[in-house]
GROMACS .gro file of C-alpha atoms in nm:
model
  377
    1UNK     CA    1  -2.714   4.466  -3.324
    2UNK     CA    2  -2.679   4.116  -3.472
    3UNK     CA    3  -2.777   3.800  -3.288
    4UNK     CA    4  -2.409   3.710  -3.265
    5UNK     CA    5  -2.324   4.046  -3.105
    6UNK     CA    6  -2.612   4.011  -2.861
    7UNK     CA    7  -2.489   3.665  -2.765
    8UNK     CA    8  -2.132   3.782  -2.703
    9UNK     CA    9  -2.257   4.087  -2.512
   10UNK     CA   10  -2.465   3.862  -2.289
   11UNK     CA   11  -2.170   3.628  -2.232
   12UNK     CA   12  -1.945   3.923  -2.153
   13UNK     CA   13  -2.192   4.060  -1.899
   14UNK     CA   14  -2.221   3.715  -1.747
   15UNK     CA   15  -1.842   3.698  -1.709
   16UNK     CA   16  -1.840   4.047  -1.560
   17UNK     CA   17  -2.104   3.955  -1.302
   18UNK     CA   18  -1.924   3.631  -1.215
   19UNK     CA   19  -1.595   3.814  -1.162
   20UNK     CA   20  -1.764   4.066  -0.931
   21UNK     CA   21  -1.935   3.788  -0.735
   22UNK     CA   22  -1.603   3.607  -0.684
   23UNK     CA   23  -1.408   3.922  -0.592
   24UNK     CA   24  -1.227   3.913  -0.259
   25UNK     CA   25  -1.211   4.293  -0.248
   26UNK     CA   26  -1.498   4.450  -0.055
   27UNK     CA   27  -1.511   4.829  -0.084
   28UNK     CA   28  -1.799   5.016   0.080
   29UNK     CA   29  -2.133   5.014  -0.099
   30UNK     CA   30  -2.090   5.381  -0.187
   31UNK     CA   31  -1.746   5.314  -0.338
   32UNK     CA   32  -1.872   5.005  -0.518
   33UNK     CA   33  -2.154   5.202  -0.679
   34UNK     CA   34  -1.899   5.465  -0.788
   35UNK     CA   35  -1.693   5.190  -0.952
   36UNK     CA   36  -1.988   5.021  -1.122
   37UNK     CA   37  -2.115   5.345  -1.275
   38UNK     CA   38  -1.774   5.387  -1.435
   39UNK     CA   39  -1.749   5.028  -1.559
   40UNK     CA   40  -1.507   4.886  -1.301
   41UNK     CA   41  -1.520   4.580  -1.080
   42UNK     CA   42  -1.441   4.597  -0.710
   43UNK     CA   43  -1.111   4.414  -0.767
   44UNK     CA   44  -0.993   4.694  -0.997
   45UNK     CA   45  -1.012   4.939  -0.708
   46UNK     CA   46  -0.728   4.751  -0.539
   47UNK     CA   47  -0.514   4.733  -0.855
   48UNK     CA   48  -0.562   5.066  -1.034
   49UNK     CA   49  -0.527   5.429  -0.926
   50UNK     CA   50  -0.894   5.513  -0.975
   51UNK     CA   51  -0.997   5.870  -0.906
   52UNK     CA   52  -1.225   6.115  -1.089
   53UNK     CA   53  -0.920   6.257  -1.264
   54UNK     CA   54  -0.766   5.922  -1.368
   55UNK     CA   55  -1.031   5.657  -1.429
   56UNK     CA   56  -1.098   5.756  -1.791
   57UNK     CA   57  -0.736   5.670  -1.880
   58UNK     CA   58  -0.797   5.302  -1.802
   59UNK     CA   59  -0.969   5.044  -2.018
   60UNK     CA   60  -1.244   4.957  -1.772
   61UNK     CA   61  -1.379   4.611  -1.696
   62UNK     CA   62  -1.700   4.653  -1.897
   63UNK     CA   63  -1.493   4.753  -2.201
   64UNK     CA   64  -1.260   4.458  -2.153
   65UNK     CA   65  -1.524   4.189  -2.088
   66UNK     CA   66  -1.780   4.307  -2.344
   67UNK     CA   67  -1.628   4.534  -2.608
   68UNK     CA   68  -1.276   4.396  -2.659
   69UNK     CA   69  -1.435   4.057  -2.731
   70UNK     CA   70  -1.579   4.207  -3.048
   71UNK     CA   71  -1.253   4.343  -3.189
   72UNK     CA   72  -1.146   4.033  -3.383
   73UNK     CA   73  -1.499   3.939  -3.483
   74UNK     CA   74  -1.543   3.593  -3.629
   75UNK     CA   75  -1.165   3.560  -3.661
   76UNK     CA   76  -1.126   3.544  -3.284
   77UNK     CA   77  -1.158   3.168  -3.338
   78UNK     CA   78  -0.812   3.175  -3.497
   79UNK     CA   79  -0.677   3.240  -3.148
   80UNK     CA   80  -0.932   3.079  -2.916
   81UNK     CA   81  -0.903   2.746  -3.099
   82UNK     CA   82  -0.550   2.644  -3.008
   83UNK     CA   83  -0.518   2.387  -3.285
   84UNK     CA   84  -0.627   2.638  -3.548
   85UNK     CA   85  -0.381   2.892  -3.407
   86UNK     CA   86  -0.108   2.632  -3.430
   87UNK     CA   87  -0.189   2.599  -3.801
   88UNK     CA   88  -0.198   2.977  -3.851
   89UNK     CA   89   0.160   2.994  -3.718
   90UNK     CA   90   0.284   2.722  -3.951
   91UNK     CA   91   0.502   2.967  -4.151
   92UNK     CA   92   0.687   3.037  -3.825
   93UNK     CA   93   0.751   2.676  -3.734
   94UNK     CA   94   1.070   2.746  -3.540
   95UNK     CA   95   0.878   2.984  -3.313
   96UNK     CA   96   0.584   2.762  -3.219
   97UNK     CA   97   0.563   2.479  -2.969
   98UNK     CA   98   0.516   2.128  -3.107
   99UNK     CA   99   0.164   1.986  -3.089
  100UNK     CA  100   0.186   1.608  -3.104
  101UNK     CA  101  -0.184   1.539  -3.126
  102UNK     CA  102  -0.533   1.568  -2.983
  103UNK     CA  103  -0.717   1.353  -2.731
  104UNK     CA  104  -1.074   1.296  -2.842
  105UNK     CA  105  -1.314   1.031  -2.714
  106UNK     CA  106  -1.028   0.845  -2.553
  107UNK     CA  107  -0.838   0.825  -2.882
  108UNK     CA  108  -0.513   0.994  -2.977
  109UNK     CA  109  -0.511   1.176  -3.312
  110UNK     CA  110  -0.170   1.280  -3.443
  111UNK     CA  111  -0.130   1.643  -3.551
  112UNK     CA  112   0.219   1.763  -3.641
  113UNK     CA  113   0.365   1.455  -3.808
  114UNK     CA  114   0.403   1.082  -3.787
  115UNK     CA  115   0.513   1.154  -3.428
  116UNK     CA  116   0.147   1.125  -3.344
  117UNK     CA  117   0.150   0.760  -3.456
  118UNK     CA  118   0.497   0.677  -3.334
  119UNK     CA  119   0.602   0.324  -3.253
  120UNK     CA  120   0.533   0.204  -2.901
  121UNK     CA  121   0.777  -0.013  -2.712
  122UNK     CA  122   0.667  -0.334  -2.548
  123UNK     CA  123   0.926  -0.529  -2.354
  124UNK     CA  124   1.209  -0.416  -2.583
  125UNK     CA  125   1.022  -0.497  -2.904
  126UNK     CA  126   0.856  -0.232  -3.115
  127UNK     CA  127   0.506  -0.244  -3.249
  128UNK     CA  128   0.371  -0.004  -3.507
  129UNK     CA  129   0.001   0.075  -3.470
  130UNK     CA  130  -0.186  -0.109  -3.746
  131UNK     CA  131  -0.411   0.061  -3.992
  132UNK     CA  132  -0.773   0.027  -3.890
  133UNK     CA  133  -1.114   0.112  -4.017
  134UNK     CA  134  -1.339   0.362  -3.841
  135UNK     CA  135  -1.548   0.073  -3.707
  136UNK     CA  136  -1.263  -0.114  -3.543
  137UNK     CA  137  -1.188  -0.055  -3.172
  138UNK     CA  138  -0.889   0.158  -3.077
  139UNK     CA  139  -0.560  -0.022  -3.038
  140UNK     CA  140  -0.274   0.077  -2.807
  141UNK     CA  141  -0.138   0.286  -3.093
  142UNK     CA  142  -0.448   0.507  -3.081
  143UNK     CA  143  -0.532   0.485  -2.710
  144UNK     CA  144  -0.475   0.832  -2.566
  145UNK     CA  145  -0.384   0.720  -2.215
  146UNK     CA  146  -0.131   0.469  -2.346
  147UNK     CA  147   0.019   0.725  -2.582
  148UNK     CA  148   0.061   0.993  -2.314
  149UNK     CA  149   0.213   0.754  -2.061
  150UNK     CA  150   0.453   0.612  -2.318
  151UNK     CA  151   0.554   0.956  -2.444
  152UNK     CA  152   0.608   1.082  -2.091
  153UNK     CA  153   0.851   0.798  -2.027
  154UNK     CA  154   1.052   0.922  -2.326
  155UNK     CA  155   1.032   1.300  -2.281
  156UNK     CA  156   0.970   1.327  -1.905
  157UNK     CA  157   0.746   1.633  -1.952
  158UNK     CA  158   0.432   1.708  -2.154
  159UNK     CA  159   0.159   1.971  -2.153
  160UNK     CA  160  -0.208   1.882  -2.195
  161UNK     CA  161  -0.424   2.182  -2.274
  162UNK     CA  162  -0.786   2.220  -2.374
  163UNK     CA  163  -0.815   2.319  -2.739
  164UNK     CA  164  -1.056   2.600  -2.657
  165UNK     CA  165  -1.037   2.903  -2.430
  166UNK     CA  166  -0.754   3.065  -2.239
  167UNK     CA  167  -0.663   3.224  -1.908
  168UNK     CA  168  -0.447   2.938  -1.787
  169UNK     CA  169  -0.747   2.720  -1.709
  170UNK     CA  170  -0.765   2.356  -1.810
  171UNK     CA  171  -0.388   2.313  -1.847
  172UNK     CA  172  -0.209   2.007  -1.709
  173UNK     CA  173   0.170   2.010  -1.672
  174UNK     CA  174   0.269   1.642  -1.665
  175UNK     CA  175   0.606   1.508  -1.546
  176UNK     CA  176   0.750   1.158  -1.526
  177UNK     CA  177   0.938   1.110  -1.198
  178UNK     CA  178   1.120   0.827  -1.023
  179UNK     CA  179   0.816   0.755  -0.806
  180UNK     CA  180   0.548   0.788  -1.074
  181UNK     CA  181   0.408   1.103  -1.226
  182UNK     CA  182   0.319   1.456  -1.129
  183UNK     CA  183   0.035   1.662  -1.275
  184UNK     CA  184   0.039   2.032  -1.182
  185UNK     CA  185   0.264   1.936  -0.893
  186UNK     CA  186   0.039   1.663  -0.751
  187UNK     CA  187   0.157   1.301  -0.737
  188UNK     CA  188  -0.019   1.053  -0.969
  189UNK     CA  189   0.023   0.680  -1.014
  190UNK     CA  190   0.024   0.540  -1.367
  191UNK     CA  191  -0.336   0.425  -1.318
  192UNK     CA  192  -0.444   0.768  -1.196
  193UNK     CA  193  -0.273   0.938  -1.489
  194UNK     CA  194  -0.440   0.703  -1.736
  195UNK     CA  195  -0.775   0.775  -1.572
  196UNK     CA  196  -0.716   1.151  -1.599
  197UNK     CA  197  -0.623   1.132  -1.968
  198UNK     CA  198  -0.913   0.900  -2.048
  199UNK     CA  199  -1.153   1.160  -1.905
  200UNK     CA  200  -1.019   1.445  -2.122
  201UNK     CA  201  -1.184   1.545  -2.448
  202UNK     CA  202  -1.049   1.779  -2.717
  203UNK     CA  203  -0.721   1.829  -2.535
  204UNK     CA  204  -0.396   1.893  -2.719
  205UNK     CA  205  -0.082   1.702  -2.626
  206UNK     CA  206   0.205   1.949  -2.656
  207UNK     CA  207   0.575   1.956  -2.596
  208UNK     CA  208   0.695   2.110  -2.271
  209UNK     CA  209   0.898   2.413  -2.376
  210UNK     CA  210   1.203   2.447  -2.154
  211UNK     CA  211   1.262   2.808  -2.057
  212UNK     CA  212   1.608   2.956  -2.069
  213UNK     CA  213   1.807   3.074  -1.770
  214UNK     CA  214   1.662   3.426  -1.787
  215UNK     CA  215   1.313   3.304  -1.697
  216UNK     CA  216   1.419   3.006  -1.484
  217UNK     CA  217   1.648   3.219  -1.267
  218UNK     CA  218   1.355   3.431  -1.148
  219UNK     CA  219   1.149   3.127  -1.039
  220UNK     CA  220   1.233   2.777  -1.166
  221UNK     CA  221   0.913   2.597  -1.060
  222UNK     CA  222   0.679   2.757  -1.315
  223UNK     CA  223   0.702   2.847  -1.683
  224UNK     CA  224   0.748   3.226  -1.679
  225UNK     CA  225   0.609   3.393  -1.989
  226UNK     CA  226   0.619   3.725  -2.165
  227UNK     CA  227   0.273   3.864  -2.240
  228UNK     CA  228   0.299   4.092  -2.543
  229UNK     CA  229  -0.007   4.276  -2.672
  230UNK     CA  230  -0.005   4.376  -3.039
  231UNK     CA  231  -0.256   4.598  -3.219
  232UNK     CA  232  -0.290   4.658  -3.591
  233UNK     CA  233  -0.279   5.021  -3.697
  234UNK     CA  234  -0.511   5.041  -3.998
  235UNK     CA  235  -0.392   5.394  -4.082
  236UNK     CA  236  -0.023   5.308  -4.093
  237UNK     CA  237  -0.095   4.952  -4.217
  238UNK     CA  238   0.133   4.797  -3.960
  239UNK     CA  239   0.114   4.628  -3.621
  240UNK     CA  240   0.267   4.776  -3.308
  241UNK     CA  241   0.338   4.655  -2.956
  242UNK     CA  242   0.100   4.825  -2.716
  243UNK     CA  243   0.238   4.675  -2.395
  244UNK     CA  244   0.453   4.392  -2.266
  245UNK     CA  245   0.507   4.233  -1.927
  246UNK     CA  246   0.709   3.946  -1.787
  247UNK     CA  247   0.490   3.715  -1.580
  248UNK     CA  248   0.678   3.532  -1.307
  249UNK     CA  249   0.536   3.251  -1.099
  250UNK     CA  250   0.547   3.241  -0.721
  251UNK     CA  251   0.470   2.982  -0.454
  252UNK     CA  252   0.115   3.123  -0.456
  253UNK     CA  253   0.057   3.088  -0.832
  254UNK     CA  254   0.247   2.760  -0.886
  255UNK     CA  255   0.230   2.561  -1.115
  256UNK     CA  256   0.149   2.857  -1.344
  257UNK     CA  257   0.260   3.220  -1.360
  258UNK     CA  258  -0.084   3.382  -1.370
  259UNK     CA  259  -0.105   3.727  -1.213
  260UNK     CA  260  -0.462   3.674  -1.092
  261UNK     CA  261  -0.348   3.364  -0.903
  262UNK     CA  262  -0.064   3.539  -0.721
  263UNK     CA  263   0.215   3.562  -0.979
  264UNK     CA  264   0.427   3.869  -1.044
  265UNK     CA  265   0.386   4.109  -1.335
  266UNK     CA  266   0.693   4.311  -1.431
  267UNK     CA  267   0.659   4.576  -1.702
  268UNK     CA  268   0.893   4.541  -2.000
  269UNK     CA  269   1.038   4.863  -2.142
  270UNK     CA  270   0.935   4.841  -2.508
  271UNK     CA  271   1.259   4.995  -2.632
  272UNK     CA  272   1.523   4.839  -2.408
  273UNK     CA  273   1.358   4.524  -2.271
  274UNK     CA  274   1.443   4.624  -1.912
  275UNK     CA  275   1.207   4.504  -1.640
  276UNK     CA  276   1.044   4.724  -1.382
  277UNK     CA  277   0.953   4.598  -1.033
  278UNK     CA  278   0.722   4.300  -1.006
  279UNK     CA  279   0.364   4.371  -0.905
  280UNK     CA  280   0.175   4.110  -0.703
  281UNK     CA  281  -0.205   4.125  -0.687
  282UNK     CA  282  -0.359   4.243  -0.364
  283UNK     CA  283  -0.431   3.998  -0.086
  284UNK     CA  284  -0.574   4.276   0.126
  285UNK     CA  285  -0.452   4.634   0.137
  286UNK     CA  286  -0.321   4.675  -0.216
  287UNK     CA  287  -0.064   4.575  -0.477
  288UNK     CA  288   0.273   4.455  -0.350
  289UNK     CA  289   0.581   4.571  -0.542
  290UNK     CA  290   0.897   4.361  -0.551
  291UNK     CA  291   1.238   4.465  -0.680
  292UNK     CA  292   1.342   4.104  -0.618
  293UNK     CA  293   1.145   3.782  -0.628
  294UNK     CA  294   0.968   3.726  -0.293
  295UNK     CA  295   1.051   3.352  -0.288
  296UNK     CA  296   1.388   3.316  -0.460
  297UNK     CA  297   1.540   3.659  -0.398
  298UNK     CA  298   1.640   3.677  -0.766
  299UNK     CA  299   1.650   4.032  -0.904
  300UNK     CA  300   1.353   4.147  -1.109
  301UNK     CA  301   1.374   4.525  -1.143
  302UNK     CA  302   1.656   4.632  -1.375
  303UNK     CA  303   1.703   4.291  -1.539
  304UNK     CA  304   1.669   4.294  -1.920
  305UNK     CA  305   1.497   4.039  -2.143
  306UNK     CA  306   1.781   3.883  -2.347
  307UNK     CA  307   1.749   3.961  -2.717
  308UNK     CA  308   1.440   4.174  -2.655
  309UNK     CA  309   1.470   4.369  -2.982
  310UNK     CA  310   1.480   4.046  -3.181
  311UNK     CA  311   1.181   3.904  -2.989
  312UNK     CA  312   0.979   4.222  -3.038
  313UNK     CA  313   1.054   4.244  -3.409
  314UNK     CA  314   0.967   3.879  -3.475
  315UNK     CA  315   0.640   3.909  -3.282
  316UNK     CA  316   0.557   4.209  -3.500
  317UNK     CA  317   0.637   4.002  -3.808
  318UNK     CA  318   0.392   3.737  -3.689
  319UNK     CA  319   0.129   3.999  -3.607
  320UNK     CA  320   0.169   4.143  -3.957
  321UNK     CA  321   0.111   3.797  -4.107
  322UNK     CA  322  -0.205   3.778  -3.893
  323UNK     CA  323  -0.329   4.128  -3.975
  324UNK     CA  324  -0.683   3.992  -4.016
  325UNK     CA  325  -0.671   3.944  -3.636
  326UNK     CA  326  -0.590   4.301  -3.523
  327UNK     CA  327  -0.577   4.242  -3.145
  328UNK     CA  328  -0.355   3.968  -3.001
  329UNK     CA  329  -0.214   3.885  -2.660
  330UNK     CA  330   0.093   3.668  -2.725
  331UNK     CA  331   0.230   3.433  -2.459
  332UNK     CA  332   0.599   3.374  -2.518
  333UNK     CA  333   0.865   3.169  -2.338
  334UNK     CA  334   1.222   3.295  -2.372
  335UNK     CA  335   1.430   2.984  -2.441
  336UNK     CA  336   1.779   3.124  -2.501
  337UNK     CA  337   2.014   3.412  -2.437
  338UNK     CA  338   1.996   3.586  -2.775
  339UNK     CA  339   1.629   3.636  -2.856
  340UNK     CA  340   1.530   3.270  -2.895
  341UNK     CA  341   1.169   3.212  -2.795
  342UNK     CA  342   0.862   2.996  -2.846
  343UNK     CA  343   0.502   3.113  -2.872
  344UNK     CA  344   0.292   2.885  -2.655
  345UNK     CA  345  -0.046   3.057  -2.687
  346UNK     CA  346  -0.231   3.366  -2.803
  347UNK     CA  347  -0.544   3.537  -2.674
  348UNK     CA  348  -0.817   3.728  -2.853
  349UNK     CA  349  -0.919   3.941  -2.555
  350UNK     CA  350  -0.629   3.931  -2.309
  351UNK     CA  351  -0.676   4.025  -1.947
  352UNK     CA  352  -0.561   4.378  -1.870
  353UNK     CA  353  -0.515   4.396  -1.493
  354UNK     CA  354  -0.163   4.256  -1.515
  355UNK     CA  355  -0.091   4.520  -1.782
  356UNK     CA  356  -0.264   4.826  -1.638
  357UNK     CA  357  -0.133   4.766  -1.287
  358UNK     CA  358   0.171   4.946  -1.431
  359UNK     CA  359  -0.034   5.237  -1.560
  360UNK     CA  360  -0.340   5.306  -1.775
  361UNK     CA  361  -0.325   5.202  -2.140
  362UNK     CA  362  -0.524   5.495  -2.275
  363UNK     CA  363  -0.255   5.752  -2.199
  364UNK     CA  364  -0.080   5.622  -2.512
  365UNK     CA  365  -0.237   5.809  -2.806
  366UNK     CA  366  -0.182   5.525  -3.053
  367UNK     CA  367  -0.342   5.271  -2.818
  368UNK     CA  368  -0.636   5.503  -2.752
  369UNK     CA  369  -0.692   5.556  -3.125
  370UNK     CA  370  -0.695   5.178  -3.179
  371UNK     CA  371  -0.952   5.118  -2.906
  372UNK     CA  372  -1.163   5.411  -3.027
  373UNK     CA  373  -1.158   5.282  -3.384
  374UNK     CA  374  -1.267   4.940  -3.255
  375UNK     CA  375  -1.553   5.100  -3.056
  376UNK     CA  376  -1.409   4.990  -2.723
  377UNK     CA  377  -1.395   5.336  -2.568
   0.00000   0.00000   0.00000
């Protein structure tokens, strides 16, 4: 095993141990030992139907934390580095969110276009940021805090996300309001917002993608994403969709839609786009199932993703263009009523509890063959 593989194995085991330590599920010691010997965390016992006759049909937690991390090899960086992924999707410009620039060392660096160095307004007059040498101090045109505050006044909403990693961590949803600003729902003054931005490093400043009525009608206070997992079939030389869910935020998960934080996961029928009931992670006895949203009462089960066939086919087209990255978890916001969408992120080793809560992945022969070929199971 290479040094790189040893490093990633060690990191995966560290993540596995951390997840078990933080688990709120406390099965008996005998049951916990049964789970550990089969590669599962205690939390999985509350989410999956784990018995002697069923556990081998699930991708277990050891396989997910350690082995799926190896699937994309060195090219996993194409997904984990959000700026690089943005560049990889350049041929699909109408399907990616705009990235205005990066915050680094308190300075704003434009990314997508001259938007990154746009003119700032000052008392009705405009001032273009002057050219400067690397030794000159940053001006207002380059100052990250000034840029974000000014842009927020124009657009009202922005997303600040760390350029590395995933899982919904290190994401700030920023809104300009009548009484100041809100960041992830908390009130900020202009001074507090500037202080927050000044303290960020290697964060991308992105457009806030407005979701269409399909997603907003379920729960309007969070962005509600589709998670679509694609795998590349090396025998057929084509990608395929292994699973898809609609993640829906709740008052527990707000401001995000993450399943592990209390959001709903509704399975998407891969042929029709119809949703099943929404699963909510266990707070005690087990998974809660909701035909309607527990906060808004909006229907979940039986509702269909608008333009699902078009979304699925275009995601497969993107996955085919990225065939050198055979395993991708796509995060997609549905923006219209006829298959319009925007990809906001992709993951190299997506979490599987929100997927397998609806049933084990390895019962699908094509999925099992993929994982076997990649030495996951």
